[in-house]
Tab-separated table of C-alpha atoms and ligand atoms in Angstrom:
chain	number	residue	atom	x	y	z
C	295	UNK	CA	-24.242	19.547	-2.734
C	296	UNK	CA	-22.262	21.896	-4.752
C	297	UNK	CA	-21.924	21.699	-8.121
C	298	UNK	CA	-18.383	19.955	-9.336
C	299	UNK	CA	-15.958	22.310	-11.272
C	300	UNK	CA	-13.296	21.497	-13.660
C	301	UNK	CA	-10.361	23.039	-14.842
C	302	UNK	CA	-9.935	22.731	-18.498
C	303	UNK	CA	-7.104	23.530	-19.813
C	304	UNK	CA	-7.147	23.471	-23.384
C	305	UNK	CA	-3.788	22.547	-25.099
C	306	UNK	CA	-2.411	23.552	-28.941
C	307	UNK	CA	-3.862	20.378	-30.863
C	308	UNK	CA	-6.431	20.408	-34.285
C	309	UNK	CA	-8.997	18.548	-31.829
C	310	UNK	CA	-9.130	21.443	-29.594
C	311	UNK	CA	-12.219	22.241	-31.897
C	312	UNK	CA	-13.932	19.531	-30.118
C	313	UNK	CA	-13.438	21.127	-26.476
C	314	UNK	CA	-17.047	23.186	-26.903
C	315	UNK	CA	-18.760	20.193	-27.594
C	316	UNK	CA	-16.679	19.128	-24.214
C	317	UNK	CA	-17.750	21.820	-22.105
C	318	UNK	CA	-21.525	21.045	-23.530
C	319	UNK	CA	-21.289	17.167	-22.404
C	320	UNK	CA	-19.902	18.523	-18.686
C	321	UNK	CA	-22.519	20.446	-18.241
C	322	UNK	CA	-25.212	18.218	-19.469
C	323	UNK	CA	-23.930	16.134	-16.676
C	324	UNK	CA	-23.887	19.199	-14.119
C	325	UNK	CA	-20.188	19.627	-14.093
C	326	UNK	CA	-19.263	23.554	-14.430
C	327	UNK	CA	-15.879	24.963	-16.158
C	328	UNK	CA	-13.544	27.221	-16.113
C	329	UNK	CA	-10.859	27.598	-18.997
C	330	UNK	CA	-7.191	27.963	-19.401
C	331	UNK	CA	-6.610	28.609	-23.042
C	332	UNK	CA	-3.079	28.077	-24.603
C	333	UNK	CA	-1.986	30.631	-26.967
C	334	UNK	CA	-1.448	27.263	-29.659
C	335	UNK	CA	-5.111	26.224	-28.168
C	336	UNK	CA	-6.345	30.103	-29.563
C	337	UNK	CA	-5.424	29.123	-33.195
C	338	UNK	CA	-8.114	26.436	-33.188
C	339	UNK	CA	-11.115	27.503	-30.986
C	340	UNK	CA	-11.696	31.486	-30.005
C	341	UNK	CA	-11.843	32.280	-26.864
C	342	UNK	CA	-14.899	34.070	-27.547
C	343	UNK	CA	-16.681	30.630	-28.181
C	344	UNK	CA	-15.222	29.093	-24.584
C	345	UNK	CA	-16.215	32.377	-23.100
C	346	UNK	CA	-20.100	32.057	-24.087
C	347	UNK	CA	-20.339	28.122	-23.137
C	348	UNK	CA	-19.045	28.830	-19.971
C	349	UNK	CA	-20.239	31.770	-18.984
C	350	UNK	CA	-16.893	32.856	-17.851
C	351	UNK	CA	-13.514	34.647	-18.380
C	352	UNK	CA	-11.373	32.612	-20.418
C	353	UNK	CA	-7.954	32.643	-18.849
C	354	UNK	CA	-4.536	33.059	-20.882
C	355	UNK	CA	-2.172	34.635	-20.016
C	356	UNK	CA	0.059	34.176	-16.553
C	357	UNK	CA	1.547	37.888	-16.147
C	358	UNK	CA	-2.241	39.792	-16.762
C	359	UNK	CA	-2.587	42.427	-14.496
C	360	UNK	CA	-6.557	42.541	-14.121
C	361	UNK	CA	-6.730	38.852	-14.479
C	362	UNK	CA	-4.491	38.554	-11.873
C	363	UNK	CA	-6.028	40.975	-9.462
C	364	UNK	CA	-9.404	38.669	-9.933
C	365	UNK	CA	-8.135	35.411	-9.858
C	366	UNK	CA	-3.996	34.166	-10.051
C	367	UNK	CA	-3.164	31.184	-11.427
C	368	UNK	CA	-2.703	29.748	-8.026
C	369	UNK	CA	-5.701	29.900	-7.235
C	370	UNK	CA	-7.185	29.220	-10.534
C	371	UNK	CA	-5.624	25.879	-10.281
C	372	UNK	CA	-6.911	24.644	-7.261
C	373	UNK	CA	-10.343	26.464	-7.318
C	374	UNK	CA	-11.594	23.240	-9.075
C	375	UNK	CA	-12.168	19.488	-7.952
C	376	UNK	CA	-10.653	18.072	-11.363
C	377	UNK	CA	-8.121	19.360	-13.545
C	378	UNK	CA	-8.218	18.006	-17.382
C	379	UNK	CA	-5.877	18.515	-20.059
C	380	UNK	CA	-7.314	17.921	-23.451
C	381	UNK	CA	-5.688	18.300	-26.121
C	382	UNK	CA	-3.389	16.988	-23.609
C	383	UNK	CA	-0.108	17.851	-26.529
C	384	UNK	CA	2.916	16.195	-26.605
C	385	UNK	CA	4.638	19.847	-24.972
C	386	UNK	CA	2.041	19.863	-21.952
C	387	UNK	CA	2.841	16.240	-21.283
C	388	UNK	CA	6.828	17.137	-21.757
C	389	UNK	CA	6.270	20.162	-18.933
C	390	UNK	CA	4.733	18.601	-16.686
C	391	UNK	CA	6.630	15.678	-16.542
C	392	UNK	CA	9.600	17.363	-16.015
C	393	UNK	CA	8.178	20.100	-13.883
C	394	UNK	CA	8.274	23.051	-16.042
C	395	UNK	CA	6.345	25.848	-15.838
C	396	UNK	CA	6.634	28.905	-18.339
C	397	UNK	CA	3.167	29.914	-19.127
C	398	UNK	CA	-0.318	30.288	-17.413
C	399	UNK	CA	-1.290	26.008	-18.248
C	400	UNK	CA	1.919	24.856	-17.298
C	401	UNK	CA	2.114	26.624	-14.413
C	402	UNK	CA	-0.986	25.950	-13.293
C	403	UNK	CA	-0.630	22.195	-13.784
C	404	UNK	CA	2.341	22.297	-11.781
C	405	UNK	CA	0.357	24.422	-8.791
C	406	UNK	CA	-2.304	22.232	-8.540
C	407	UNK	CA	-3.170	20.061	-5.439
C	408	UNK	CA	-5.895	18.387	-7.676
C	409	UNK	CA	-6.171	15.132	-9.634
C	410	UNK	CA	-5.486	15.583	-13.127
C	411	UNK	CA	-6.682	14.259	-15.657
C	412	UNK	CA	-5.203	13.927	-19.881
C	413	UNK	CA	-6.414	13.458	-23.116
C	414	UNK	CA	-3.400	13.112	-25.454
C	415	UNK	CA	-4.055	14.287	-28.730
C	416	UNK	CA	-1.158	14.115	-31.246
C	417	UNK	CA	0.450	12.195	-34.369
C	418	UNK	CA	0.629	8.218	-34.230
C	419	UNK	CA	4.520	8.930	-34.556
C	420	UNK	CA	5.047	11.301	-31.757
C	421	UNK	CA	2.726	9.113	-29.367
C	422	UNK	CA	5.193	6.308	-29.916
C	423	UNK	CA	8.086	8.133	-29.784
C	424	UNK	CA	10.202	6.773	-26.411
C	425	UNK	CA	10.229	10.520	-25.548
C	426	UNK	CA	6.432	11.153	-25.150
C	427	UNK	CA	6.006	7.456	-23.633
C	428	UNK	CA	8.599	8.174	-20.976
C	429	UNK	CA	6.501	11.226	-19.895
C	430	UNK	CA	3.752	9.696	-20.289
C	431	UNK	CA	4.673	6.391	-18.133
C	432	UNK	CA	6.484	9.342	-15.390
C	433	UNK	CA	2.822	11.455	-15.062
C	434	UNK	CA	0.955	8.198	-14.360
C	435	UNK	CA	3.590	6.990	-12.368
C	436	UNK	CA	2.630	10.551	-10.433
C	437	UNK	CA	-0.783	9.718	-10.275
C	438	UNK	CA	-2.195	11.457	-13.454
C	439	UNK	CA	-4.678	9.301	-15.329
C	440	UNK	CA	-4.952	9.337	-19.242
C	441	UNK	CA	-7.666	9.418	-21.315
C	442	UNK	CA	-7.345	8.009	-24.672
C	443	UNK	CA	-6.125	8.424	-27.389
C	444	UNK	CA	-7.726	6.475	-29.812
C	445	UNK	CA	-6.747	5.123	-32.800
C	446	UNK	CA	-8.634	6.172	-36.006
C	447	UNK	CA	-8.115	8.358	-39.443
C	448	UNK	CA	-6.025	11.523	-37.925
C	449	UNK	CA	-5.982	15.536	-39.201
C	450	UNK	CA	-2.520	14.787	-40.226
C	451	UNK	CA	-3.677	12.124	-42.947
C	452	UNK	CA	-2.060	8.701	-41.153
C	453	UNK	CA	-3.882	5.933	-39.327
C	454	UNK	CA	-3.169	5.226	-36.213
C	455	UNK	CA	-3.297	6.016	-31.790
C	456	UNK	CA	-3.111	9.425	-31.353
C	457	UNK	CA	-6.381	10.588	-32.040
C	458	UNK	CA	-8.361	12.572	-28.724
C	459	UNK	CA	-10.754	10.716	-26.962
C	460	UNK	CA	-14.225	11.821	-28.241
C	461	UNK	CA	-16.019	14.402	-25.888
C	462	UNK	CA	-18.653	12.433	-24.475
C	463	UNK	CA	-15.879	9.357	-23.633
C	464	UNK	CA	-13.831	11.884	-21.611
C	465	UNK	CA	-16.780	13.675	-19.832
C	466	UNK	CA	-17.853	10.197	-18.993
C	467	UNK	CA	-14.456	9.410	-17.362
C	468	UNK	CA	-14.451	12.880	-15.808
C	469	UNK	CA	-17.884	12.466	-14.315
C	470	UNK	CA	-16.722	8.471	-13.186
C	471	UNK	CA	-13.612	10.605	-11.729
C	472	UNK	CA	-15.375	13.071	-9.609
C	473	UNK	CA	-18.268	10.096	-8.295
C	474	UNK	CA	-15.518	8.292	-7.461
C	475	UNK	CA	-14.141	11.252	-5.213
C	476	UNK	CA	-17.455	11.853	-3.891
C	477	UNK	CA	-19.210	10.459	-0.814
C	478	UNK	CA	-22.353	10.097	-2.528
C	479	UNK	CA	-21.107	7.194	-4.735
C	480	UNK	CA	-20.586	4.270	-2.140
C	481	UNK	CA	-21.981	1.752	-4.915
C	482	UNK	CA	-20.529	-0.875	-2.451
C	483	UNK	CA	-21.919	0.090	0.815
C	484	UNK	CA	-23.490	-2.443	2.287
C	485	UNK	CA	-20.689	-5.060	1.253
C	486	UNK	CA	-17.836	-6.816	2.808
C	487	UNK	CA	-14.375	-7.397	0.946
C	488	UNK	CA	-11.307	-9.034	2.017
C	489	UNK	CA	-7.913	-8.327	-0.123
C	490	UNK	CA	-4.359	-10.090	0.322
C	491	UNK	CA	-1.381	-8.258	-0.605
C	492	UNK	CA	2.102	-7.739	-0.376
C	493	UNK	CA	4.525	-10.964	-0.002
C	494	UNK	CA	4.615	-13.429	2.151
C	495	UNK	CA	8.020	-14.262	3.985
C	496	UNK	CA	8.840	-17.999	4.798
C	497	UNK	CA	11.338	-18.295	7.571
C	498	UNK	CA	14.474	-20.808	7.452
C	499	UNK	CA	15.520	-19.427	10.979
C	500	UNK	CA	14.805	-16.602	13.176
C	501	UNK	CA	16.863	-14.257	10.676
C	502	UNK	CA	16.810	-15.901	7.208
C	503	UNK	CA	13.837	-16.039	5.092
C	504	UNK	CA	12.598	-16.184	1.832
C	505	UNK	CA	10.119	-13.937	-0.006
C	506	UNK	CA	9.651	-11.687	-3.061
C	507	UNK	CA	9.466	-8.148	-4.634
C	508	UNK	CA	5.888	-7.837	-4.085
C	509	UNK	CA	5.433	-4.032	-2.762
C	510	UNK	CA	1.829	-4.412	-1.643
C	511	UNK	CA	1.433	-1.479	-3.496
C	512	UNK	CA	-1.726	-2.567	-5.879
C	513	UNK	CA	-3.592	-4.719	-3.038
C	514	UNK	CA	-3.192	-1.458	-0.499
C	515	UNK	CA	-4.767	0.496	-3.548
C	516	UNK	CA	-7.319	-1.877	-4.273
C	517	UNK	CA	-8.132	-1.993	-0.562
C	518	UNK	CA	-8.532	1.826	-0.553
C	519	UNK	CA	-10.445	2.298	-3.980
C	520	UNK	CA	-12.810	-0.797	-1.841
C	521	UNK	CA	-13.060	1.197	1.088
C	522	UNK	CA	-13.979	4.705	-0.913
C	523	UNK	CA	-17.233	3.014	-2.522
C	524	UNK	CA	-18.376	2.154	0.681
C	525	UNK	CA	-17.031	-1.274	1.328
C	526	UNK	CA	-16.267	-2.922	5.077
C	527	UNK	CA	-12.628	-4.064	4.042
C	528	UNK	CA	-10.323	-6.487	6.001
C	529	UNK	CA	-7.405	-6.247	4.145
C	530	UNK	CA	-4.651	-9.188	4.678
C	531	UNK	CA	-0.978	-7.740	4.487
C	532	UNK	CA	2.099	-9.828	4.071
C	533	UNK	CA	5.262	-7.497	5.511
C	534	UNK	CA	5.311	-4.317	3.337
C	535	UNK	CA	6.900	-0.822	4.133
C	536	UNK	CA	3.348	0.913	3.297
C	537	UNK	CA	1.246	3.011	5.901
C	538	UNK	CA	-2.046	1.091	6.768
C	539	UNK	CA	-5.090	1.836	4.961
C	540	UNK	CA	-7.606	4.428	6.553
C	541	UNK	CA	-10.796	2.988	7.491
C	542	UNK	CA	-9.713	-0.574	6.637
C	543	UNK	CA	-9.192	-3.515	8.779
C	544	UNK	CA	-5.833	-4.680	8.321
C	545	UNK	CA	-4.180	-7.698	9.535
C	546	UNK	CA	-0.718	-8.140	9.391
C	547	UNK	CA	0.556	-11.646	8.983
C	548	UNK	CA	4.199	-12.905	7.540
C	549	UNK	CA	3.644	-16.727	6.182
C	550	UNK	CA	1.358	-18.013	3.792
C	551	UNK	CA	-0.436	-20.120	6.175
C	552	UNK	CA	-0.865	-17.251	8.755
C	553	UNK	CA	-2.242	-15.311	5.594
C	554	UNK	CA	-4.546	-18.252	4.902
C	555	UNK	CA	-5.766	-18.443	8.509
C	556	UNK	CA	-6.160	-14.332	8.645
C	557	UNK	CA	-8.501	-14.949	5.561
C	558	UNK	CA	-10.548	-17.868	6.957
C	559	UNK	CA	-10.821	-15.627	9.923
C	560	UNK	CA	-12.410	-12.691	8.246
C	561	UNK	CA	-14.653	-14.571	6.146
C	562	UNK	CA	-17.727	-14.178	5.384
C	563	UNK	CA	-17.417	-11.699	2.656
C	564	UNK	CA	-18.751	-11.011	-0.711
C	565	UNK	CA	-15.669	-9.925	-2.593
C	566	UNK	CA	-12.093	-11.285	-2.100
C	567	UNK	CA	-9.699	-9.868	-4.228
C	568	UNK	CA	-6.168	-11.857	-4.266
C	569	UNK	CA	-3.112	-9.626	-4.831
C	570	UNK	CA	-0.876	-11.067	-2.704
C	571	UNK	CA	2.276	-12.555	-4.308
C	572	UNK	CA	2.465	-15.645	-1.826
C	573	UNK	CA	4.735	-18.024	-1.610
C	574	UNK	CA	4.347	-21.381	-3.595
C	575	UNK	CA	6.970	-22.651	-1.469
C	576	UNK	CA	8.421	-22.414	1.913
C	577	UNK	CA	11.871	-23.996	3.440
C	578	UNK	CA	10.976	-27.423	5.514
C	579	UNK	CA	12.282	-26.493	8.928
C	580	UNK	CA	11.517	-28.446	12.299
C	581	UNK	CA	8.667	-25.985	13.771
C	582	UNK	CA	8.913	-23.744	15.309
C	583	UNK	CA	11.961	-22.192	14.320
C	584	UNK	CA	14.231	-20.986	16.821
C	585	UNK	CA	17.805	-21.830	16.061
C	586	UNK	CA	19.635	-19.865	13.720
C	587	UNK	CA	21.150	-22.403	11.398
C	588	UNK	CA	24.943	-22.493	11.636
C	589	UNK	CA	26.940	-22.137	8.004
C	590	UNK	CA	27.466	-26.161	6.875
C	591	UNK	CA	30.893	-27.320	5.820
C	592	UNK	CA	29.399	-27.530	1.857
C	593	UNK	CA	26.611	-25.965	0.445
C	594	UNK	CA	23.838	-26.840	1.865
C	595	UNK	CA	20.399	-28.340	-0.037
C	596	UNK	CA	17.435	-26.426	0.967
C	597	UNK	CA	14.022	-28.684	1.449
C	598	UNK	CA	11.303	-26.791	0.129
C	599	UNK	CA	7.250	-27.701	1.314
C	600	UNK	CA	4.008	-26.832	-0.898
C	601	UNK	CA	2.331	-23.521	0.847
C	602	UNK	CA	-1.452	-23.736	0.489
C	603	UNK	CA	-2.698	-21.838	-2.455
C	604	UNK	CA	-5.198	-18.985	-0.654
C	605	UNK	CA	-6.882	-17.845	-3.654
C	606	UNK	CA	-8.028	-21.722	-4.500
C	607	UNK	CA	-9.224	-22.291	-1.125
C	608	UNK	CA	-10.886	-19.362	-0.348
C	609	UNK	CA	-12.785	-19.873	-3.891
C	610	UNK	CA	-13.794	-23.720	-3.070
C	611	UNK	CA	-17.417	-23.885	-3.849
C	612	UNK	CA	-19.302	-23.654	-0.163
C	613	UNK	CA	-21.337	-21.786	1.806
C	614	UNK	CA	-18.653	-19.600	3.034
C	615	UNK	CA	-17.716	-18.516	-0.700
C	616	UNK	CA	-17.702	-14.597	-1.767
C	617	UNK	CA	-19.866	-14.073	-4.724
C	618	UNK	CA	-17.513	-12.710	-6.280
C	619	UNK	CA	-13.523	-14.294	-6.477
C	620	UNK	CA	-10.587	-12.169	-8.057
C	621	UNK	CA	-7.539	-13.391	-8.724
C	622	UNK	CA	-3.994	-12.035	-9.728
C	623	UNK	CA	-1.672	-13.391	-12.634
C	624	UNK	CA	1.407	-11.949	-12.505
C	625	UNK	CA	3.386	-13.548	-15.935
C	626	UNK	CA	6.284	-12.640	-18.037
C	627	UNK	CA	5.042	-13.989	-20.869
C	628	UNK	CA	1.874	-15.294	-22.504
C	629	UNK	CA	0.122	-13.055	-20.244
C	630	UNK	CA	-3.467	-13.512	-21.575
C	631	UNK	CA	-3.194	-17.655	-22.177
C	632	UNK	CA	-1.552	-18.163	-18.585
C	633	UNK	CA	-4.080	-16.431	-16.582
C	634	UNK	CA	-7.061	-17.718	-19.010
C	635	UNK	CA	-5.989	-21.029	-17.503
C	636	UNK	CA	-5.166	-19.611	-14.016
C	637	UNK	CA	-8.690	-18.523	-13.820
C	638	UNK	CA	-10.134	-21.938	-14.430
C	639	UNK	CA	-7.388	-23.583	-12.448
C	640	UNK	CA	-7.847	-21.499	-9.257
C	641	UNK	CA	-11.851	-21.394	-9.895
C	642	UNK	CA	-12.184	-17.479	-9.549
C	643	UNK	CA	-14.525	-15.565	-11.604
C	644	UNK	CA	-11.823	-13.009	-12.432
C	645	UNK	CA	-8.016	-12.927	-12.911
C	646	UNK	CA	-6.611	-9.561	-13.325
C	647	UNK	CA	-3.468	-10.545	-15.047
C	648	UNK	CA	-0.383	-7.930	-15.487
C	649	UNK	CA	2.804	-8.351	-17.040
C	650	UNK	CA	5.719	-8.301	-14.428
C	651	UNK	CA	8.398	-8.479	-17.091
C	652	UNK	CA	9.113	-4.289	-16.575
C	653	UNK	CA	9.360	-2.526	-13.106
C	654	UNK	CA	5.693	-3.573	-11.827
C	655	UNK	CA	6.976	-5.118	-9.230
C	656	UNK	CA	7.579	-1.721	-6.662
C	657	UNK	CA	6.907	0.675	-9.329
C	658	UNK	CA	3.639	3.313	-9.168
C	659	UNK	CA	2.216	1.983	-12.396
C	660	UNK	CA	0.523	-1.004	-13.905
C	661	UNK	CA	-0.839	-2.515	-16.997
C	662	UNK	CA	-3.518	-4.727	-16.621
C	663	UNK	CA	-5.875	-7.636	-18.793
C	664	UNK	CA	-9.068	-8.400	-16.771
C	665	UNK	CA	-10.402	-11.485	-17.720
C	666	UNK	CA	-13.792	-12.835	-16.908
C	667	UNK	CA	-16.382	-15.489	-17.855
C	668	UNK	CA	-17.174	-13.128	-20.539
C	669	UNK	CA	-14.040	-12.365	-22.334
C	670	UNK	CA	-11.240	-9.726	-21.342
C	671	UNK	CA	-10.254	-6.240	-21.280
C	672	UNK	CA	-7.084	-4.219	-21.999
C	673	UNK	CA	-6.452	-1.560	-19.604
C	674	UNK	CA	-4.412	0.818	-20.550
C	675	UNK	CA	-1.021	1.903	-18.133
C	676	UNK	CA	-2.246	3.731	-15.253
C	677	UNK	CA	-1.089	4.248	-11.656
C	678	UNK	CA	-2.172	1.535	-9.041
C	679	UNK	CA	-4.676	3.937	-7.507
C	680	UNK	CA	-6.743	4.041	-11.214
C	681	UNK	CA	-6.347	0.398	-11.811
C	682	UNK	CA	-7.446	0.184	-8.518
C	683	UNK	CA	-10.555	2.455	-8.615
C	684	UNK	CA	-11.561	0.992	-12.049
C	685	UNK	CA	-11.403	-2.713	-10.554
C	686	UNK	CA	-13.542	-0.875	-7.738
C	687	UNK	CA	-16.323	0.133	-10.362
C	688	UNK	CA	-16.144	-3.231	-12.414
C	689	UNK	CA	-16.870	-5.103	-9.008
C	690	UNK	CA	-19.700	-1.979	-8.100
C	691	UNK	CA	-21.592	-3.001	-11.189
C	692	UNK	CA	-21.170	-6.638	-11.070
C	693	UNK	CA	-22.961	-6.700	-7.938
C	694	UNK	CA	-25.462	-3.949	-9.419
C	695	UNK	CA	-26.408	-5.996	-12.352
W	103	CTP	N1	-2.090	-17.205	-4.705
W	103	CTP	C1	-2.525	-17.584	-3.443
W	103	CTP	N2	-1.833	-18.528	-2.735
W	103	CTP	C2	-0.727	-19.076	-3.250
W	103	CTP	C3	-0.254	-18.695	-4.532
W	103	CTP	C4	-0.954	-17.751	-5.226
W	103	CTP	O1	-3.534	-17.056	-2.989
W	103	CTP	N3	-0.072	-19.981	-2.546
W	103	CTP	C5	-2.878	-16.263	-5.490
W	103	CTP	C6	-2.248	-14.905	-5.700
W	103	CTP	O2	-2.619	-13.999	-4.689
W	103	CTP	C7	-2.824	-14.514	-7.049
W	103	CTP	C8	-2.975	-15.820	-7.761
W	103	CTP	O3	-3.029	-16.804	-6.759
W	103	CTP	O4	-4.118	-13.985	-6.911
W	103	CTP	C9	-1.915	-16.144	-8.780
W	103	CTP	O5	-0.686	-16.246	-8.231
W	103	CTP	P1	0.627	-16.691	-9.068
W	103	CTP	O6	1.730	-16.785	-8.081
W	103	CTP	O7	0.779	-15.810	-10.257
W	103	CTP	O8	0.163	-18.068	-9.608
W	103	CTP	P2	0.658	-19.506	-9.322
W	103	CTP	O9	-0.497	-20.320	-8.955
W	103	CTP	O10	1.776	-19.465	-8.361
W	103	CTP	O11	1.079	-19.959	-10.762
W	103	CTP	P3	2.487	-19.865	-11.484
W	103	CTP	O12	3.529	-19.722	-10.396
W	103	CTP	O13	2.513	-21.116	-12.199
W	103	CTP	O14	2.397	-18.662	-12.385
């Protein structure tokens, strides 16, 4: 196989003194580089130095005329599998979120057909400023995934998140990145997964019903990120205005109890992963549901009947169990307590709770606590795709452990 290039593009930040000691941990990993040096990036690492770690022409400027001739910026930004911004500063974020391009990294961040990939460095006060988070939240709601910061002792003298992710922590993610991408990592081949998603949608009549904001959005990514390591996936889909999944089952269903019999239906499987935002409730209506209801003379009282809960009865202990039983929490509040007590409710070995209090709900990004038997995790925003392929790994190395 060939070996896996990145484009590094190396931003005006004090860390960029760490990007040599980046380009060393890529390549101990077999991951080649080629450089895009910002005039700010020049004033902390020389070009010369980039030049001899990579064996190759360090690129800076967009109008060179023998640079050009070799290799434009077009192409320098999609002759590699990965591009990576670090120091990813708070004026590379600004560009790119709002599509600017007036100098060789900027442009070639906005040419590029390839992931990208950031590692903010910058003061604790400008990382919290609403200006840098709205960029921030607009590039993952594009599909760029971040990297860091960290918090720690900063350059500037204050304490706080800002600081890059060290080296070795972003060629790790870089490396998890371009597996990920790569046919050779199907650390679930071999394994069969069945996801719900999207709503369900409970009928009163043949043209009222009721149902919920639920996009599908996160389940069809999770189905996706299953599917790419190698997974046989069946995924379950309430009515959703998404595409189906390539090479994944799908079964479209409307009700909760169609959804439930779908599941039973494409059990057994090891992994079921519940993202579905089903109905607790559905209107009592004398089956099957033909007659559209005429408008009452007052206001009429709806009847509502308990749906089954999916998620607990696919998880009852049996023979027919998956190993391995994730649920969803979606809370407003108390995030962390609520799906702590979901998960031992529900009996699933892992809630992934998120906060639905913003624009979750049919928005491109997420912000996630995965809780297991062992404690939890706080994932960082990200677009549904990287929560998605990060779920995908925690699952690959459950079942490799
Ligand atoms: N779920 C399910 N069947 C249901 C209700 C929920 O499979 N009838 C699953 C969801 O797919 C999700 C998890 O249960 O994985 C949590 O759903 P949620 O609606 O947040 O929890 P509830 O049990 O409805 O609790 P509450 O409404 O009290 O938050």
């Amino acid at each position: 196989m060939s070996q896996k290039r990145v484009l590094l593009i190396i931003g005006g930040g004090i860390s960029a003194y760490k990007t040599p000691e980046l380009v060393r941990a890529l390549e101990r990993r077999g991951i080649g580089c080629r450089v895009i040096l910002t005039h700010a990036g020049s004033q902390f690492v020389t070009p010369l130095a980039l030049a001899s770690l990579t064996r190759d022409e360090v690129h800076q400027e967009l109008f060179n005329l023998t640079q050009e001739a070799r290799m434009g910026h077009i192409e320098l930004s999609r002759s590699a599998d990965l591009v990576v911004v670090a120091p990813a500063t708070a004026d590379l974020i600004g560009k790119l979120a709002n599509g600017l391009a007036n100098d060789l990294a900027s442009t070639a961040l906005l040419a590029t057909d390839k992931p990208v990939m950031m590692a903010p460095a910058m003061n604790v006060r400008m990382w919290h400023h609403p200006a840098v988070q709205r960029n921030v939240a607009t590039l993952a709601g594009d599909g760029v995934s971040f990297i860091g910061p960290d918090e720690g002792a900063m350059a500037c003298g204050e304490y706080g998140l800002g600081r890059m992710a060290e080296p070795e922590a972003i060629a790790t993610a870089i490396e998890a990145r371009l597996n990920a991408a790569s046919s050779k990592s199907q650390s679930l081949h071999g394994k069969r997964a069945l996801v719900t998603a999207g709503p369900t949608l409970e009928p009163l009549d043949p043209v009222r019903f009721l149902s919920n904001r639920s996009s599908g959005k996160q389940g069809y990514a999770i189905a996706a990120a299953l599917a790419e390591a190698g997974a046989e996936v069946t995924l379950v889909s309430g009515p959703t205005a998404l595409n189906d999944v390539a090479g994944v089952t799908m079964v479209r269903v409307e009700s909760a109890r169609d959804m439930l019999a779908a599941c039973r239906n494409a059990l057994p499987a090891d992994i079921f992963v519940a993202v579905a935002a089903v109905a607790d409730w559905r209107p009592e209506v004398a089956a099957p549901v033909k007659l559209k209801l005429k408008e009452p003379d007052a206001a009429p009282i709806l009847k509502l009947a308990e749906n089954p809960d999916i998620l607990s009865e696919i998880a009852k202990p049996g023979p027919n169990r998956p190993d391995l039983v994730i649920g969803f929490a979606a809370e407003t509040h108390d995030v962390l307590a609520y799906a702590a007590a979901k998960r031992s409710r529900k009996k699933c070995d892992w809630v992934v709770a998120n906060d639905v209090s913003g624009d979750v709900m049919g928005g491109e990004t997420n912000r996630v606590i995965l809780v297991t038997q062992d404690g939890h995790q706080d994932w960082p925003l990200a677009h549904k795709s990287d929560v998605a392929r990060r779920l995908t790994a925690e699952i690959a190395s459950h079942f490799s452990s």
